[in-house]
Coordinates of C-alpha atoms in Angstrom, one line a residue:
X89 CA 7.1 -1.5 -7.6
X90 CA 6.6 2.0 -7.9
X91 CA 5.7 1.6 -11.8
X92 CA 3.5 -1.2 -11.6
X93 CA 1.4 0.6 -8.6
X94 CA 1.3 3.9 -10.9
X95 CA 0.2 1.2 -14.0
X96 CA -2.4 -0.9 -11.9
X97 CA -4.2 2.5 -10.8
X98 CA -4.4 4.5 -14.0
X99 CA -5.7 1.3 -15.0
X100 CA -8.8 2.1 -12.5
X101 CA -8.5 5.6 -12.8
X102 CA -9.1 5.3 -16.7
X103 CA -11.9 2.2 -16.9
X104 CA -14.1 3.7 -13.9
X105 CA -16.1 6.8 -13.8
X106 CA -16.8 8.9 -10.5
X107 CA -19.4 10.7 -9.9
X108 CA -17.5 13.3 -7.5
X109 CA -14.7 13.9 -5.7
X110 CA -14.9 11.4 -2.7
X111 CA -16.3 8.6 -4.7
X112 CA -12.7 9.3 -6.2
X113 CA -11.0 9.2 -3.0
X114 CA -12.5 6.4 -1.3
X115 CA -12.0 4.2 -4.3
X116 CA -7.8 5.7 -3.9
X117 CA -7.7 5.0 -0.8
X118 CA -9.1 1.3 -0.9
X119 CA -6.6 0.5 -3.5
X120 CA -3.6 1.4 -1.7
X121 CA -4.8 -0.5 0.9
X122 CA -5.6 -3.3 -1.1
X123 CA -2.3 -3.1 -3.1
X124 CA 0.1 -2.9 0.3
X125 CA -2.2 -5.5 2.8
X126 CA -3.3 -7.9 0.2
X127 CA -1.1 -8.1 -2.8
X128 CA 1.7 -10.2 -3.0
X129 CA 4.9 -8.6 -4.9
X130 CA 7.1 -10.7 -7.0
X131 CA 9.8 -8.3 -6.2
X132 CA 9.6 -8.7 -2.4
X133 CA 9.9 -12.7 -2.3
X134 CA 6.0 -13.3 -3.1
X135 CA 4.6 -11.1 0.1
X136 CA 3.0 -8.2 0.5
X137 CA 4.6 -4.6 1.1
X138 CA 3.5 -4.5 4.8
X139 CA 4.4 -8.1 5.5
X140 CA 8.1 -7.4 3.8
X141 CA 8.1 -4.4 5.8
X142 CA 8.0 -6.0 9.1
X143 CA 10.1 -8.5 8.0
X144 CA 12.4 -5.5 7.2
X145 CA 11.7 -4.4 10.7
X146 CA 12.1 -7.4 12.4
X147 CA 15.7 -8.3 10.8
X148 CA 17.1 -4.5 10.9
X149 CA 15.5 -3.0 14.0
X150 CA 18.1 -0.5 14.3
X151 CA 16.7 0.9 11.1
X152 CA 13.2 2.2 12.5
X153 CA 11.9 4.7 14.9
X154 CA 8.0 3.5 15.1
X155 CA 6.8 -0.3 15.1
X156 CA 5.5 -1.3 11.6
X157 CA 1.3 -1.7 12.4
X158 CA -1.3 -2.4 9.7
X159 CA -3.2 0.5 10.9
X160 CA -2.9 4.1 8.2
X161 CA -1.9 7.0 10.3
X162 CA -0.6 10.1 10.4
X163 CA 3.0 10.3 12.6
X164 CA 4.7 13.1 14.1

């Protein structure tokens, strides 16, 4: 999954042009939300990373220390 998120984002990187910095970052930041909210994965039965994360969750709770959320965030 790694690879094809590295391939899918040169892919942006290379076809767009930005103007500076944050025009950059914003456009980053969209796609990995895009690509782990709204993109189904082949290799994680046809869902998206988040969904097969709570799933993950949900099945092995034992495994986690925080609750899965949709929301970005930065943990302690």
């Amino acid at each position: 999954m790694v690879e094809r998120f590295n391939g899918r984002i040169a892919d942006i990187l290379r076809t767009h042009h930005f103007h500076c910095g944050e025009q950059l970052e914003a456009t980053i930041l969209r796609y990995v939300w895009l690509y782990n909210h709204q993109l189904p994965q082949k290799a994680l039965g046809h869902v998206s990373p988040i969904q097969a994360m709570k799933q993950w969750q949900r099945s092995h709770p034992e495994l986690f220390n925080r609750r899965v959320t949709n929301q970005p965030g930065h943990y302690r």
